[in-house]
Amino acid sequence: KVIDIKALGLSSPGEEIVELKLEYPDWKPGWRAGQFVMIRPVSWPLDLVWGRPFSICNADDSSLTILFQVVGRGTERLFELKEGDKVNVWGPLGTFFSKPADRPVLMLAGGMGIAPFCGYVDTHSQPENLKLFFAHRPALENYPYKSLSDKVEVEDIRETKPEDIPAIITRVDELVKEYAEKDGLITACGPMPFLRTIWNAANKYGADAELSLENRMACGIGACLGCVAKDGDGHHTQVCTTGPVFKATDLSL
Ligand code: FES
């Protein structure tokens, strides 16, 4: 059941960013940051057959929180949900980020790619080893990632105009180099151009990197071939069953 639904602001005209909290009594503790759930409101019409995939932001024994952007019919309908509405949830699904206890970890988040990192920080045994770099539109300032800065180092870059992007790319390259040199782990989630920058830098510096892909999904269970990416040998792989989190060396971006 919907516990809370909160509009955070517009990322661009018409594209609302929304935080949704669900009561989920059958939730199995043991979810891992980077995994996702498929969500389909009970009230959706039959022509909206499939659910939608969402990265888990955070969860406890009986609830989970997701973040989404209103970009089409499905997410528009999700935004219309009210407290108490019923929703079908499948999950947790997919692969997840590693959590080495004794190595520095860099979290690179682009826009909505912040979602898995709140849970990552909250479930990590040594948050003092973590650093978050977050490049985002101003609307995401209303997302409670700011509470993370009490626990981890946060470098927060507001992207307000296209001219900001080269500076973000340069900074990401520097950070990947720094973490490669100190044998850190790089974790990343965000839009494809952002991930491609990180993938290129990880190859250049030989960094240990894990990337979470945000491919579109329909079934979430390997049945529709709607989520294909290329593996390290250039062969097709399904993000919903072999991802969404991949070692950079297991991908071709
Ligand atoms: Fe259907 Fe991956 S979403 S195969």
mmCIF file of C-alpha atoms and ligand atoms in Angstrom:
data_model
loop_
_atom_site.group_PDB
_atom_site.id
_atom_site.type_symbol
_atom_site.label_atom_id
_atom_site.label_comp_id
_atom_site.label_asym_id
_atom_site.label_seq_id
_atom_site.Cartn_x
_atom_site.Cartn_y
_atom_site.Cartn_z
ATOM 1 C CA LYS A 1 0.000 0.000 0.000
ATOM 2 C CA VAL A 2 1.101 3.552 -0.654
ATOM 3 C CA ILE A 3 2.275 5.191 2.566
ATOM 4 C CA ASP A 4 3.497 8.462 1.116
ATOM 5 C CA ILE A 5 3.995 10.093 -2.272
ATOM 6 C CA LYS A 6 5.897 13.320 -2.516
ATOM 7 C CA ALA A 7 6.652 15.554 -5.522
ATOM 8 C CA LEU A 8 10.188 16.903 -5.268
ATOM 9 C CA GLY A 9 10.177 19.336 -8.210
ATOM 10 C CA LEU A 10 10.666 19.461 -11.960
ATOM 11 C CA SER A 11 13.899 18.205 -13.523
ATOM 12 C CA SER A 12 12.882 19.734 -16.853
ATOM 13 C CA PRO A 13 9.542 21.070 -18.142
ATOM 14 C CA GLY A 14 6.786 18.600 -17.295
ATOM 15 C CA GLU A 15 9.127 15.996 -15.777
ATOM 16 C CA GLU A 16 8.264 15.797 -12.129
ATOM 17 C CA ILE A 17 10.586 13.941 -9.753
ATOM 18 C CA VAL A 18 8.662 11.915 -7.193
ATOM 19 C CA GLU A 19 9.483 9.933 -4.065
ATOM 20 C CA LEU A 20 7.139 7.024 -3.327
ATOM 21 C CA LYS A 21 7.076 5.076 -0.073
ATOM 22 C CA LEU A 22 5.233 1.745 0.034
ATOM 23 C CA GLU A 23 4.165 -0.486 2.870
ATOM 24 C CA TYR A 24 5.386 -3.952 1.933
ATOM 25 C CA PRO A 25 4.588 -6.453 4.687
ATOM 26 C CA ASP A 26 5.993 -9.455 2.790
ATOM 27 C CA TRP A 27 9.292 -7.724 2.279
ATOM 28 C CA LYS A 28 12.227 -10.053 2.811
ATOM 29 C CA PRO A 29 14.994 -8.319 4.706
ATOM 30 C CA GLY A 30 18.273 -9.003 2.933
ATOM 31 C CA TRP A 31 17.804 -6.758 -0.105
ATOM 32 C CA ARG A 32 21.037 -5.286 -1.391
ATOM 33 C CA ALA A 33 21.717 -1.781 -2.684
ATOM 34 C CA GLY A 34 21.622 -1.758 -6.484
ATOM 35 C CA GLN A 35 18.726 -4.223 -6.746
ATOM 36 C CA PHE A 36 15.374 -3.179 -8.171
ATOM 37 C CA VAL A 37 11.669 -3.931 -7.880
ATOM 38 C CA MET A 38 8.951 -4.114 -10.527
ATOM 39 C CA ILE A 39 5.883 -2.100 -9.561
ATOM 40 C CA ARG A 40 2.402 -2.216 -11.061
ATOM 41 C CA PRO A 41 -0.541 -0.486 -9.365
ATOM 42 C CA VAL A 42 -3.583 -2.751 -9.017
ATOM 43 C CA SER A 43 -5.709 -0.043 -10.650
ATOM 44 C CA TRP A 44 -3.756 0.130 -13.920
ATOM 45 C CA PRO A 45 -5.791 -0.640 -17.057
ATOM 46 C CA LEU A 46 -5.155 -3.955 -18.781
ATOM 47 C CA ASP A 47 -3.319 -2.321 -21.676
ATOM 48 C CA LEU A 48 -0.591 -1.286 -19.236
ATOM 49 C CA VAL A 49 0.358 -4.933 -18.928
ATOM 50 C CA TRP A 50 3.841 -4.665 -17.547
ATOM 51 C CA GLY A 51 5.001 -3.061 -14.352
ATOM 52 C CA ARG A 52 7.846 -0.575 -14.262
ATOM 53 C CA PRO A 53 11.337 -1.172 -12.796
ATOM 54 C CA PHE A 54 12.642 1.043 -10.010
ATOM 55 C CA SER A 55 15.889 0.972 -8.143
ATOM 56 C CA ILE A 56 15.378 0.513 -4.406
ATOM 57 C CA CYS A 57 16.388 3.721 -2.603
ATOM 58 C CA ASN A 58 15.997 2.315 0.833
ATOM 59 C CA ALA A 59 13.976 -0.292 2.710
ATOM 60 C CA ASP A 60 13.342 -1.772 6.105
ATOM 61 C CA ASP A 61 11.463 -4.882 7.248
ATOM 62 C CA SER A 62 8.066 -3.596 6.131
ATOM 63 C CA SER A 63 8.485 -0.718 3.687
ATOM 64 C CA LEU A 64 10.467 0.432 0.703
ATOM 65 C CA THR A 65 11.128 3.752 -0.965
ATOM 66 C CA ILE A 66 11.702 4.465 -4.646
ATOM 67 C CA LEU A 67 12.387 7.582 -6.682
ATOM 68 C CA PHE A 68 11.037 8.154 -10.169
ATOM 69 C CA GLN A 69 10.650 10.749 -12.865
ATOM 70 C CA VAL A 70 7.352 11.287 -14.688
ATOM 71 C CA VAL A 71 8.342 10.540 -18.277
ATOM 72 C CA GLY A 72 5.427 8.606 -19.803
ATOM 73 C CA ARG A 73 2.060 6.991 -19.329
ATOM 74 C CA GLY A 74 3.123 4.515 -16.669
ATOM 75 C CA THR A 75 4.918 7.012 -14.456
ATOM 76 C CA GLU A 76 2.126 9.564 -14.950
ATOM 77 C CA ARG A 77 -0.277 6.986 -13.540
ATOM 78 C CA LEU A 78 2.072 6.216 -10.680
ATOM 79 C CA PHE A 79 2.144 9.894 -9.781
ATOM 80 C CA GLU A 80 -1.663 9.815 -9.490
ATOM 81 C CA LEU A 81 -1.541 7.225 -6.700
ATOM 82 C CA LYS A 82 -2.950 8.241 -3.341
ATOM 83 C CA GLU A 83 -2.154 7.151 0.173
ATOM 84 C CA GLY A 84 -3.687 3.703 0.789
ATOM 85 C CA ASP A 85 -3.801 2.674 -2.921
ATOM 86 C CA LYS A 86 -2.661 -0.882 -3.573
ATOM 87 C CA VAL A 87 0.322 -1.756 -5.706
ATOM 88 C CA ASN A 88 1.808 -5.065 -6.876
ATOM 89 C CA VAL A 89 5.540 -5.332 -6.200
ATOM 90 C CA TRP A 90 7.970 -7.992 -7.467
ATOM 91 C CA GLY A 91 11.424 -8.098 -5.978
ATOM 92 C CA PRO A 92 14.053 -7.546 -4.880
ATOM 93 C CA LEU A 93 15.473 -8.457 -8.303
ATOM 94 C CA GLY A 94 18.865 -8.374 -9.964
ATOM 95 C CA THR A 95 22.494 -7.923 -9.007
ATOM 96 C CA PHE A 96 23.863 -5.418 -6.506
ATOM 97 C CA PHE A 97 26.907 -3.339 -5.615
ATOM 98 C CA SER A 98 29.784 -4.915 -3.693
ATOM 99 C CA LYS A 99 30.506 -3.562 -0.247
ATOM 100 C CA PRO A 100 34.188 -4.127 0.531
ATOM 101 C CA ALA A 101 34.742 -3.317 4.200
ATOM 102 C CA ASP A 102 38.379 -2.328 3.897
ATOM 103 C CA ARG A 103 38.678 -0.376 0.629
ATOM 104 C CA PRO A 104 37.711 3.184 -0.231
ATOM 105 C CA VAL A 105 34.529 3.318 -2.278
ATOM 106 C CA LEU A 106 33.583 6.134 -4.634
ATOM 107 C CA MET A 107 29.877 6.447 -5.464
ATOM 108 C CA LEU A 108 29.253 8.333 -8.700
ATOM 109 C CA ALA A 109 25.617 9.322 -9.090
ATOM 110 C CA GLY A 110 24.114 11.178 -12.040
ATOM 111 C CA GLY A 111 20.596 12.570 -11.593
ATOM 112 C CA MET A 112 18.098 9.855 -10.665
ATOM 113 C CA GLY A 113 21.105 7.536 -10.290
ATOM 114 C CA ILE A 114 21.280 8.758 -6.674
ATOM 115 C CA ALA A 115 18.523 6.246 -5.828
ATOM 116 C CA PRO A 116 20.547 3.166 -4.784
ATOM 117 C CA PHE A 117 23.199 5.084 -2.893
ATOM 118 C CA CYS A 118 21.063 6.146 0.070
ATOM 119 C CA GLY A 119 20.520 2.477 0.879
ATOM 120 C CA TYR A 120 24.146 1.694 0.076
ATOM 121 C CA VAL A 121 25.388 4.180 2.677
ATOM 122 C CA ASP A 122 22.841 3.089 5.294
ATOM 123 C CA THR A 123 23.761 -0.603 4.957
ATOM 124 C CA HIS A 124 27.546 -0.230 4.700
ATOM 125 C CA SER A 125 29.513 -1.287 7.777
ATOM 126 C CA GLN A 126 32.212 1.387 7.294
ATOM 127 C CA PRO A 127 30.624 4.523 5.837
ATOM 128 C CA GLU A 128 33.783 6.490 6.684
ATOM 129 C CA ASN A 129 35.380 4.760 3.648
ATOM 130 C CA LEU A 130 32.740 6.140 1.269
ATOM 131 C CA LYS A 131 32.610 9.272 -0.845
ATOM 132 C CA LEU A 132 29.633 10.382 -2.943
ATOM 133 C CA PHE A 133 29.967 12.518 -6.060
ATOM 134 C CA PHE A 134 26.513 13.671 -7.172
ATOM 135 C CA ALA A 135 25.837 15.619 -10.386
ATOM 136 C CA HIS A 136 22.209 16.644 -10.598
ATOM 137 C CA ARG A 137 19.531 19.091 -11.641
ATOM 138 C CA PRO A 138 18.304 21.533 -8.962
ATOM 139 C CA ALA A 139 15.022 19.601 -8.447
ATOM 140 C CA LEU A 140 16.932 16.790 -6.776
ATOM 141 C CA GLU A 141 18.040 19.139 -4.019
ATOM 142 C CA ASN A 142 14.718 18.276 -2.407
ATOM 143 C CA TYR A 143 15.668 14.618 -2.233
ATOM 144 C CA PRO A 144 16.912 13.694 1.233
ATOM 145 C CA TYR A 145 20.389 12.724 0.007
ATOM 146 C CA LYS A 146 21.641 15.677 2.037
ATOM 147 C CA SER A 147 21.261 13.582 5.180
ATOM 148 C CA LEU A 148 24.049 11.416 3.717
ATOM 149 C CA SER A 149 26.554 14.200 4.271
ATOM 150 C CA ASP A 150 26.354 13.473 8.020
ATOM 151 C CA LYS A 151 27.813 10.048 7.304
ATOM 152 C CA VAL A 152 29.967 10.309 4.171
ATOM 153 C CA GLU A 153 31.909 12.898 2.206
ATOM 154 C CA VAL A 154 29.599 14.402 -0.424
ATOM 155 C CA GLU A 155 30.697 16.385 -3.470
ATOM 156 C CA ASP A 156 27.552 17.960 -4.802
ATOM 157 C CA ILE A 157 27.565 19.450 -8.310
ATOM 158 C CA ARG A 158 24.463 21.218 -9.602
ATOM 159 C CA GLU A 159 24.031 20.841 -13.314
ATOM 160 C CA THR A 160 22.002 23.829 -14.472
ATOM 161 C CA LYS A 161 23.150 24.370 -18.046
ATOM 162 C CA PRO A 162 24.854 22.402 -20.844
ATOM 163 C CA GLU A 163 28.128 24.249 -20.196
ATOM 164 C CA ASP A 164 28.372 22.422 -16.821
ATOM 165 C CA ILE A 165 28.848 19.050 -18.500
ATOM 166 C CA PRO A 166 32.529 19.308 -19.556
ATOM 167 C CA ALA A 167 33.465 20.223 -15.957
ATOM 168 C CA ILE A 168 31.550 17.189 -14.671
ATOM 169 C CA ILE A 169 33.301 14.900 -17.171
ATOM 170 C CA THR A 170 36.723 16.264 -16.173
ATOM 171 C CA ARG A 171 35.982 15.812 -12.469
ATOM 172 C CA VAL A 172 34.698 12.267 -12.965
ATOM 173 C CA ASP A 173 37.875 11.389 -14.869
ATOM 174 C CA GLU A 174 40.039 12.789 -12.039
ATOM 175 C CA LEU A 175 38.110 10.873 -9.398
ATOM 176 C CA VAL A 176 38.253 7.567 -11.282
ATOM 177 C CA LYS A 177 42.038 8.001 -11.661
ATOM 178 C CA GLU A 178 42.413 8.808 -7.952
ATOM 179 C CA TYR A 179 40.432 5.730 -6.862
ATOM 180 C CA ALA A 180 42.254 3.462 -9.345
ATOM 181 C CA GLU A 181 45.574 4.595 -7.861
ATOM 182 C CA LYS A 182 44.483 3.823 -4.302
ATOM 183 C CA ASP A 183 42.878 0.471 -5.216
ATOM 184 C CA GLY A 184 39.390 1.716 -4.438
ATOM 185 C CA LEU A 185 36.090 0.466 -5.782
ATOM 186 C CA ILE A 186 34.063 2.748 -8.031
ATOM 187 C CA THR A 187 30.293 2.335 -8.065
ATOM 188 C CA ALA A 188 28.092 4.298 -10.452
ATOM 189 C CA CYS A 189 24.506 4.812 -11.481
ATOM 190 C CA GLY A 190 23.031 7.370 -13.860
ATOM 191 C CA PRO A 191 22.177 8.104 -17.485
ATOM 192 C CA MET A 192 24.128 6.383 -20.248
ATOM 193 C CA PRO A 193 26.396 9.324 -21.253
ATOM 194 C CA PHE A 194 27.453 9.637 -17.592
ATOM 195 C CA LEU A 195 28.108 5.881 -17.315
ATOM 196 C CA ARG A 196 30.003 5.856 -20.611
ATOM 197 C CA THR A 197 32.343 8.556 -19.265
ATOM 198 C CA ILE A 198 33.018 6.416 -16.199
ATOM 199 C CA TRP A 199 33.411 3.228 -18.257
ATOM 200 C CA ASN A 200 35.972 4.953 -20.511
ATOM 201 C CA ALA A 201 37.887 6.316 -17.514
ATOM 202 C CA ALA A 202 37.814 2.919 -15.759
ATOM 203 C CA ASN A 203 39.326 1.314 -18.875
ATOM 204 C CA LYS A 204 41.925 4.059 -19.192
ATOM 205 C CA TYR A 205 43.126 3.790 -15.573
ATOM 206 C CA GLY A 206 42.446 0.084 -14.957
ATOM 207 C CA ALA A 207 39.938 0.939 -12.195
ATOM 208 C CA ASP A 208 37.725 -1.614 -10.462
ATOM 209 C CA ALA A 209 34.268 -0.280 -11.300
ATOM 210 C CA GLU A 210 30.682 -1.481 -10.989
ATOM 211 C CA LEU A 211 28.042 0.241 -13.108
ATOM 212 C CA SER A 212 24.281 0.061 -12.711
ATOM 213 C CA LEU A 213 22.477 0.374 -16.056
ATOM 214 C CA GLU A 214 19.131 2.152 -16.308
ATOM 215 C CA ASN A 215 17.892 0.340 -19.442
ATOM 216 C CA ARG A 216 14.187 0.325 -20.124
ATOM 217 C CA MET A 217 12.535 -2.871 -18.934
ATOM 218 C CA ALA A 218 9.150 -4.445 -19.498
ATOM 219 C CA CYS A 219 8.930 -7.892 -17.922
ATOM 220 C CA GLY A 220 11.899 -7.718 -15.515
ATOM 221 C CA ILE A 221 12.325 -11.497 -15.660
ATOM 222 C CA GLY A 222 14.200 -12.173 -18.898
ATOM 223 C CA ALA A 223 11.164 -12.887 -21.075
ATOM 224 C CA CYS A 224 10.761 -9.878 -23.393
ATOM 225 C CA LEU A 225 14.323 -8.993 -24.549
ATOM 226 C CA GLY A 226 13.432 -5.349 -23.948
ATOM 227 C CA CYS A 227 16.491 -4.514 -21.859
ATOM 228 C CA VAL A 228 19.445 -5.720 -23.892
ATOM 229 C CA ALA A 229 22.987 -4.327 -23.399
ATOM 230 C CA LYS A 230 26.357 -5.502 -24.738
ATOM 231 C CA ASP A 231 28.664 -7.575 -22.574
ATOM 232 C CA GLY A 232 32.464 -7.322 -22.508
ATOM 233 C CA ASP A 233 32.724 -9.441 -25.689
ATOM 234 C CA GLY A 234 30.094 -7.396 -27.531
ATOM 235 C CA HIS A 235 27.401 -10.091 -27.153
ATOM 236 C CA HIS A 236 23.868 -9.278 -26.056
ATOM 237 C CA THR A 237 23.021 -9.626 -22.390
ATOM 238 C CA GLN A 238 19.774 -8.925 -20.545
ATOM 239 C CA VAL A 239 20.068 -6.197 -17.939
ATOM 240 C CA CYS A 240 17.124 -7.480 -15.865
ATOM 241 C CA THR A 241 18.604 -10.934 -15.267
ATOM 242 C CA THR A 242 22.391 -10.431 -15.494
ATOM 243 C CA GLY A 243 22.317 -6.830 -14.139
ATOM 244 C CA PRO A 244 21.457 -4.121 -13.446
ATOM 245 C CA VAL A 245 24.865 -3.876 -11.718
ATOM 246 C CA PHE A 246 27.785 -5.052 -13.882
ATOM 247 C CA LYS A 247 31.544 -5.015 -13.524
ATOM 248 C CA ALA A 248 32.810 -2.437 -16.044
ATOM 249 C CA THR A 249 34.933 -5.173 -17.631
ATOM 250 C CA ASP A 250 31.756 -7.184 -18.329
ATOM 251 C CA LEU A 251 30.248 -4.400 -20.466
ATOM 252 C CA SER A 252 30.831 -2.700 -23.803
ATOM 253 C CA LEU A 253 29.497 0.837 -23.649
HETATM 254 FE FE1 FES B 1 12.172 -8.256 -20.271
HETATM 255 FE FE2 FES B 1 14.676 -7.807 -19.470
HETATM 256 S S1 FES B 1 12.944 -6.600 -19.124
HETATM 257 S S2 FES B 1 13.966 -9.369 -20.786
#
